[in-house]
CSV table of C-alpha atoms and ligand atoms in Angstrom, one decimal:
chain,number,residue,atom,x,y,z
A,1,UNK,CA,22.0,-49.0,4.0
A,2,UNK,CA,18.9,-48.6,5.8
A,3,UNK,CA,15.4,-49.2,5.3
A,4,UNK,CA,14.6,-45.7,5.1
A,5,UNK,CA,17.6,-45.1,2.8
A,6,UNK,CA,16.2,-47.5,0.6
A,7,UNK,CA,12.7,-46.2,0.7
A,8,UNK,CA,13.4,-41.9,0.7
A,9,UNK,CA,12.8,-41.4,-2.7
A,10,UNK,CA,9.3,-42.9,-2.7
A,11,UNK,CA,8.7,-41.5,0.7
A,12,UNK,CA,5.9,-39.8,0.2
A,13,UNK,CA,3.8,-41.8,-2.3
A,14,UNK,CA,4.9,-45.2,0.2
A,15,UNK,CA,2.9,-42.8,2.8
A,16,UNK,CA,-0.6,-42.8,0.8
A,17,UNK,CA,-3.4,-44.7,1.9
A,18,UNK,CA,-6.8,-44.0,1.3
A,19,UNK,CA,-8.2,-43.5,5.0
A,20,UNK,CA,-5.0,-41.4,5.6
A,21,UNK,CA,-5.4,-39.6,2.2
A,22,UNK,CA,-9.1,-39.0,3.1
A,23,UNK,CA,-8.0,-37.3,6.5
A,24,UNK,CA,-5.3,-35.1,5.4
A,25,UNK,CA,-7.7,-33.7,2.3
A,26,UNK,CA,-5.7,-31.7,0.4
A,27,UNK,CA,-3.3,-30.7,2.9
A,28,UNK,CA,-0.9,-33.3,3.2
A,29,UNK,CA,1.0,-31.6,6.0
A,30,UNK,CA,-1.8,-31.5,8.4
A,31,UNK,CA,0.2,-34.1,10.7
A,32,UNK,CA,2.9,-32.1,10.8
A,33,UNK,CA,1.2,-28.9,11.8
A,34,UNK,CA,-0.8,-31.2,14.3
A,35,UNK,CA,2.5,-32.2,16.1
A,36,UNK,CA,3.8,-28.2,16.0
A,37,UNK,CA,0.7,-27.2,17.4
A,38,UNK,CA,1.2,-29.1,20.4
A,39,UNK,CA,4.1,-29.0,20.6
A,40,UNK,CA,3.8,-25.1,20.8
A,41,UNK,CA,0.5,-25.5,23.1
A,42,UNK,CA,2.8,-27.5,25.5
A,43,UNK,CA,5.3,-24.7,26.1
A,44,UNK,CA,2.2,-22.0,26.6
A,45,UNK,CA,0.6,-24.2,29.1
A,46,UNK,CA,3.8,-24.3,31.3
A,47,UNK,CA,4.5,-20.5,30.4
A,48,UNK,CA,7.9,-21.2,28.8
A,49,UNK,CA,9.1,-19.2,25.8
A,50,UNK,CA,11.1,-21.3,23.7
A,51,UNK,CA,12.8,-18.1,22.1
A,52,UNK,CA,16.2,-19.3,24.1
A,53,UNK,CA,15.8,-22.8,23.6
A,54,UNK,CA,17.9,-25.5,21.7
A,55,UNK,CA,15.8,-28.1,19.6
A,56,UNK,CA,16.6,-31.5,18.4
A,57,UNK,CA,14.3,-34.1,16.4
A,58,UNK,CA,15.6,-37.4,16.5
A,59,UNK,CA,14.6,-39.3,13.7
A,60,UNK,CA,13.5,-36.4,11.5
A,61,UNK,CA,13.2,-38.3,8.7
A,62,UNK,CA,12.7,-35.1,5.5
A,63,UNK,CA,12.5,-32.3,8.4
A,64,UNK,CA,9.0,-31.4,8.0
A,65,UNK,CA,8.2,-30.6,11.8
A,66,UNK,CA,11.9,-28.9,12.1
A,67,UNK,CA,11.2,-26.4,9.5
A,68,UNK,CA,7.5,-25.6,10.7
A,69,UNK,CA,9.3,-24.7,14.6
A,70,UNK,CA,12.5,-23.8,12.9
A,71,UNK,CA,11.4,-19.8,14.2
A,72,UNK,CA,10.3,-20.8,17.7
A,73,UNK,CA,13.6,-21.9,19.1
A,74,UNK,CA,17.0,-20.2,19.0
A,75,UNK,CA,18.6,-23.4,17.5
A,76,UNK,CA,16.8,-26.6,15.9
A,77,UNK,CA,19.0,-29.7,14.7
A,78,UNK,CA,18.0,-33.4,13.6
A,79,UNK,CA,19.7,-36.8,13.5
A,80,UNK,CA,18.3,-39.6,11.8
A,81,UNK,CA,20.0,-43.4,11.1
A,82,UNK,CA,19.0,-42.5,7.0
A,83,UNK,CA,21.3,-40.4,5.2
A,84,UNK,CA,18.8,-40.5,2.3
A,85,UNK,CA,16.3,-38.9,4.4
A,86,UNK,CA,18.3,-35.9,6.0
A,87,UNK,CA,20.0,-35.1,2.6
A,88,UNK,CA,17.5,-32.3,1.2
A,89,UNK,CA,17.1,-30.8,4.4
A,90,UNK,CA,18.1,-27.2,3.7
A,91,UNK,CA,19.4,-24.3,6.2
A,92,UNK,CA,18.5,-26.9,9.6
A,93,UNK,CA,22.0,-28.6,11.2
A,94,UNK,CA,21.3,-32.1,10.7
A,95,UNK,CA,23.7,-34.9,11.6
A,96,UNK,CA,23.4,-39.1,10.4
A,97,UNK,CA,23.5,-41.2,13.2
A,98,UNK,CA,26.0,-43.8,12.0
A,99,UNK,CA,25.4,-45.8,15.3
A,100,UNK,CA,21.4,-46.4,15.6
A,101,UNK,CA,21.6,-46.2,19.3
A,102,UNK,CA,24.0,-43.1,19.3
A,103,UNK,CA,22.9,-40.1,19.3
A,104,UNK,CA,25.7,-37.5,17.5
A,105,UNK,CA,25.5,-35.0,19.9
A,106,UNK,CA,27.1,-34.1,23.0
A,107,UNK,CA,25.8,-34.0,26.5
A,108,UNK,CA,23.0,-31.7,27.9
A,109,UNK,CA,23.3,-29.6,24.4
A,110,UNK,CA,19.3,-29.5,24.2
A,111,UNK,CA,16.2,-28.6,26.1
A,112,UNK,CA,13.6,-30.0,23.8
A,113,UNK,CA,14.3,-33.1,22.2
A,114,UNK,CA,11.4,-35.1,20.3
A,115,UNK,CA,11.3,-38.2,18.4
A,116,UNK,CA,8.1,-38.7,16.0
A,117,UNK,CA,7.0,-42.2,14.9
A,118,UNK,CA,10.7,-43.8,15.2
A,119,UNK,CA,10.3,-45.8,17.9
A,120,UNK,CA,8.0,-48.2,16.5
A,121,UNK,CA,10.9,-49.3,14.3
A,122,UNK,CA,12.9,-49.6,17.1
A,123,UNK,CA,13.2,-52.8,18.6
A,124,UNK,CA,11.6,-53.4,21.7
A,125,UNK,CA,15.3,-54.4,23.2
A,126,UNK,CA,16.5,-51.4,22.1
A,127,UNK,CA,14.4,-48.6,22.9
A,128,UNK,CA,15.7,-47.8,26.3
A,129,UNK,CA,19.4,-47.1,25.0
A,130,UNK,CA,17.8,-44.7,22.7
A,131,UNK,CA,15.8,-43.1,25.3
A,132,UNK,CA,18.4,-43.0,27.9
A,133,UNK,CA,20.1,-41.5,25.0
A,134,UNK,CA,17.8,-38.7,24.2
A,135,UNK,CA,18.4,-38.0,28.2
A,136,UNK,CA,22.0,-37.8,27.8
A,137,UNK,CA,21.8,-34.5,25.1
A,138,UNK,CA,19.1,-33.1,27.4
A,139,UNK,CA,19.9,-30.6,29.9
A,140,UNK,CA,18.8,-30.7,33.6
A,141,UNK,CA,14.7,-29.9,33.5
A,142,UNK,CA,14.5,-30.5,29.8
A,143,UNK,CA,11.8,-32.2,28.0
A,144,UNK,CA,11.4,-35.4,26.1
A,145,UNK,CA,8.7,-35.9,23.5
A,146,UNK,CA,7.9,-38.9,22.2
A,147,UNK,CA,4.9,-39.2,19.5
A,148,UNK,CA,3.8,-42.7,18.6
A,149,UNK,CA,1.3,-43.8,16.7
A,150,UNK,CA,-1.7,-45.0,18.8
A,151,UNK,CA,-2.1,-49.4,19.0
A,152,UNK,CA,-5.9,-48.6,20.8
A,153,UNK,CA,-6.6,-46.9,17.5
A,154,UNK,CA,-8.5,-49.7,15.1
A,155,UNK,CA,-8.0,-47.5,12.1
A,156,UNK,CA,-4.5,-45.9,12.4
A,157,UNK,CA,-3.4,-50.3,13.0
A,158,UNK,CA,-4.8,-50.9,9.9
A,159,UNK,CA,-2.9,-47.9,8.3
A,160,UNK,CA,0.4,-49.5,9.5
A,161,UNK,CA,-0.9,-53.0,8.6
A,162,UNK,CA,-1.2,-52.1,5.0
A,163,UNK,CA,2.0,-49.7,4.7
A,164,UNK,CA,5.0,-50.8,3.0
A,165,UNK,CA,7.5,-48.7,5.3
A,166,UNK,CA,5.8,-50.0,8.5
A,167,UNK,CA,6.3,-53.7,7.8
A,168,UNK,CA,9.0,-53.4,10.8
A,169,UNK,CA,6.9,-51.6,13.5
A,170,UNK,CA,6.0,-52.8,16.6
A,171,UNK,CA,3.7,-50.4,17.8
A,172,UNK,CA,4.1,-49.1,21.6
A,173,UNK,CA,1.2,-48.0,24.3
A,174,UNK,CA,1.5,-45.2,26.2
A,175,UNK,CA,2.7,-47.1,29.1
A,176,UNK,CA,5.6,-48.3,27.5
A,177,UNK,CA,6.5,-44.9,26.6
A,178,UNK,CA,6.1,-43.8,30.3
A,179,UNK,CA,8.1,-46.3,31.8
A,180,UNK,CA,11.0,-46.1,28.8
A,181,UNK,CA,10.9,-42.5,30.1
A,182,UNK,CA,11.2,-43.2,34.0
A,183,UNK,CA,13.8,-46.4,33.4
A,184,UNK,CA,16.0,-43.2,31.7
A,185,UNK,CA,16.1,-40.8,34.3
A,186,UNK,CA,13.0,-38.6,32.8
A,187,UNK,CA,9.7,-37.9,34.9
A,188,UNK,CA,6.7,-38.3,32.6
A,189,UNK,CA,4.7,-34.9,33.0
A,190,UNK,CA,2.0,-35.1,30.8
A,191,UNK,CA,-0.1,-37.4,28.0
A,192,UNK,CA,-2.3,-37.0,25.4
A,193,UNK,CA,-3.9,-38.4,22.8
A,194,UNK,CA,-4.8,-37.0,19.5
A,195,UNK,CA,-5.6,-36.9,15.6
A,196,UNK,CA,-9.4,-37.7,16.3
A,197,UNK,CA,-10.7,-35.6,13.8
A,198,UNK,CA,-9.8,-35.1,9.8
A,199,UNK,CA,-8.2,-32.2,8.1
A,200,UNK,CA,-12.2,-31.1,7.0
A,201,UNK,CA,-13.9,-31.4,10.3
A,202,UNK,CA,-10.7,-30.1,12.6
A,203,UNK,CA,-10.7,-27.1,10.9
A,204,UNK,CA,-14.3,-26.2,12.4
A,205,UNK,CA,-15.0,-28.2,15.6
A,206,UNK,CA,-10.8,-28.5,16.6
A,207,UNK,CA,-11.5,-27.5,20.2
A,208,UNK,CA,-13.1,-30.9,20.3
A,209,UNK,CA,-9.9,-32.8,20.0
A,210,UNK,CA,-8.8,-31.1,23.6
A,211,UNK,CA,-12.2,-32.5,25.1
A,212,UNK,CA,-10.9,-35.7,24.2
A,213,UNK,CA,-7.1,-36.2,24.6
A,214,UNK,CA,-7.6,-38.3,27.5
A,215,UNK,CA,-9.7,-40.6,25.4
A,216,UNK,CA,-7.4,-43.5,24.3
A,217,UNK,CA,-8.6,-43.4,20.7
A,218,UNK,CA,-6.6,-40.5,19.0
A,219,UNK,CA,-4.6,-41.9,15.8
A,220,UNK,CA,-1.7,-40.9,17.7
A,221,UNK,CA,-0.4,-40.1,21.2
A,222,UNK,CA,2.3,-37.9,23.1
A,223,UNK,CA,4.2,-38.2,25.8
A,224,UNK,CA,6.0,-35.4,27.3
A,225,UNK,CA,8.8,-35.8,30.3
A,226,UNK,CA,11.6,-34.2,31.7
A,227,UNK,CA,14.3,-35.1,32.8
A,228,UNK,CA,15.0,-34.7,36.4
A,229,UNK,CA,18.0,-32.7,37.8
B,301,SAM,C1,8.2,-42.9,9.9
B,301,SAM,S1,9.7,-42.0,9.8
B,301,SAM,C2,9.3,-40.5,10.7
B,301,SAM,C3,10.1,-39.3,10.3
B,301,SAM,C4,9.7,-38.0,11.0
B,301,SAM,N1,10.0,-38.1,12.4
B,301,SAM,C5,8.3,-37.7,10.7
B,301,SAM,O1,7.5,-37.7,11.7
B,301,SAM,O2,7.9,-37.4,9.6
B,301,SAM,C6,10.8,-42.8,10.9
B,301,SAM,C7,12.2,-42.2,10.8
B,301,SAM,O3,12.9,-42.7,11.9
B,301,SAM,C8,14.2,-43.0,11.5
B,301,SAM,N2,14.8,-43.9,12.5
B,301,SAM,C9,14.6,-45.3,12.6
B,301,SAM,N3,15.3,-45.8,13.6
B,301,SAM,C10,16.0,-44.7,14.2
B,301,SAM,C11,16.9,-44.6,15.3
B,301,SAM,N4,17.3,-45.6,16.0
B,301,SAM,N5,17.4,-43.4,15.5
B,301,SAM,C12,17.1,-42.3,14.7
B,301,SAM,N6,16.3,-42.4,13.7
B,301,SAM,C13,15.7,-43.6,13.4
B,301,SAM,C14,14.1,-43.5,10.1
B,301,SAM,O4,15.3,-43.4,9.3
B,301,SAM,C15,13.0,-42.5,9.6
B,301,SAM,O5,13.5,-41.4,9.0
């Protein structure tokens, strides 16, 4: 059994805090949203349609993310080590990943593949198998995601300090990310940071957040790369 098996049906009350409470406001799935919008603002700034395109989330935890790009791609699937977590996910294939270094799926089957706040409870020994993983189910010229939370960010490392589900997580920079990416065969292509501004104040002044995604203080960060034919 897992951690996450062990902690999935408390999940989202082991998630509140007050700062994070207080930046979501009412609307709970404002990270999620966050991560789809850039996710999506990634694809229009390279003029792709993802229309065609196969989408996995490794580590997708209740499926949140799937389900809001569910109708952007032709095909979106998840993994995840937690069977706990996967089970109510409805109408999205989703697979357990027996082996936490194994990715179930076969070779070049995707062309996005992202993984959303699990590495920081991977071990640091660890995390290039799972990346040269997530290049093995990539296709030639597909891209890699990975979102972390941010270590330069004072108040998202108090977050994790005083949550119950993080008392695993080694948080990763940026860097790290980058070079897990090149030691796997994938070509960073672009970084940013976000998550400066709450749920209240992003709904108004949001355009601010793209003035300041090379700013190293977002709560969290993204690092897109693909991997190289
Ligand atoms: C903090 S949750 C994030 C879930 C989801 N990605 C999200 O953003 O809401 C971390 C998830 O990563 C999963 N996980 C941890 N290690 C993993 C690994 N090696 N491979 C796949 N999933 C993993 C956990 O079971 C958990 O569901």
């Amino acid at each position: 059994m897992t951690l996450f098996d062990q902690l999935s049906s408390s999940y989202q009350e082991l998630l509140r805090d007050p700062i994070r409470d207080r930046f979501t406001g009412p609307e709970p799935e404002f990270f999620h949203r966050r991560k789809r919008d850039l996710i999506r603002r990634f694809f229009r700034r390279r003029r792709l349609s993802t229309a065609g395109l196969r989408y996995l989330d490794v580590g997708c935890g209740k499926g949140e993310l799937l389900g809001l790009l569910q109708t952007d791609f032709a095909h979106v699937a998840g993994c995840d080590v937690s069977s706990a977590m996967i089970d109510e996910i409805c109408g999205i294939e989703t697979r357990v990943q027996d082996d936490p270094l194994r990715i179930p799926f076969g070779q070049a089957e995707f062309d996005l593949v992202t993984a959303v706040c699990v590495y920081h409870h991977v071990l640091p020994a660890a995390r290039r198998t799972l990346t040269r993983e997530a290049g093995r189910v990539l296709r030639p010229g597909g891209i890699f995601c990975m979102i972390e939370h941010n270590p330069f960010n004072p108040v998202t490392c108090l977050i994790v300090s005083r949550t119950s589900m993080d008392a695993d997580a080694i948080l990763l920079p940026p860097s790290e990310a980058r070079r897990l990416a090149l030691q796997s065969g994938l070509a960073p292509l672009e970084q940013e940071y976000f998550l400066y501004l709450p749920q209240a104040l992003y709904r108004y002044l949001g355009f601010m957040e793209t003035l300041l995604k090379k700013i190293p203080l977002g709560g969290q960060y993204a690092v897109f790369s693909t991997k190289c034919s």
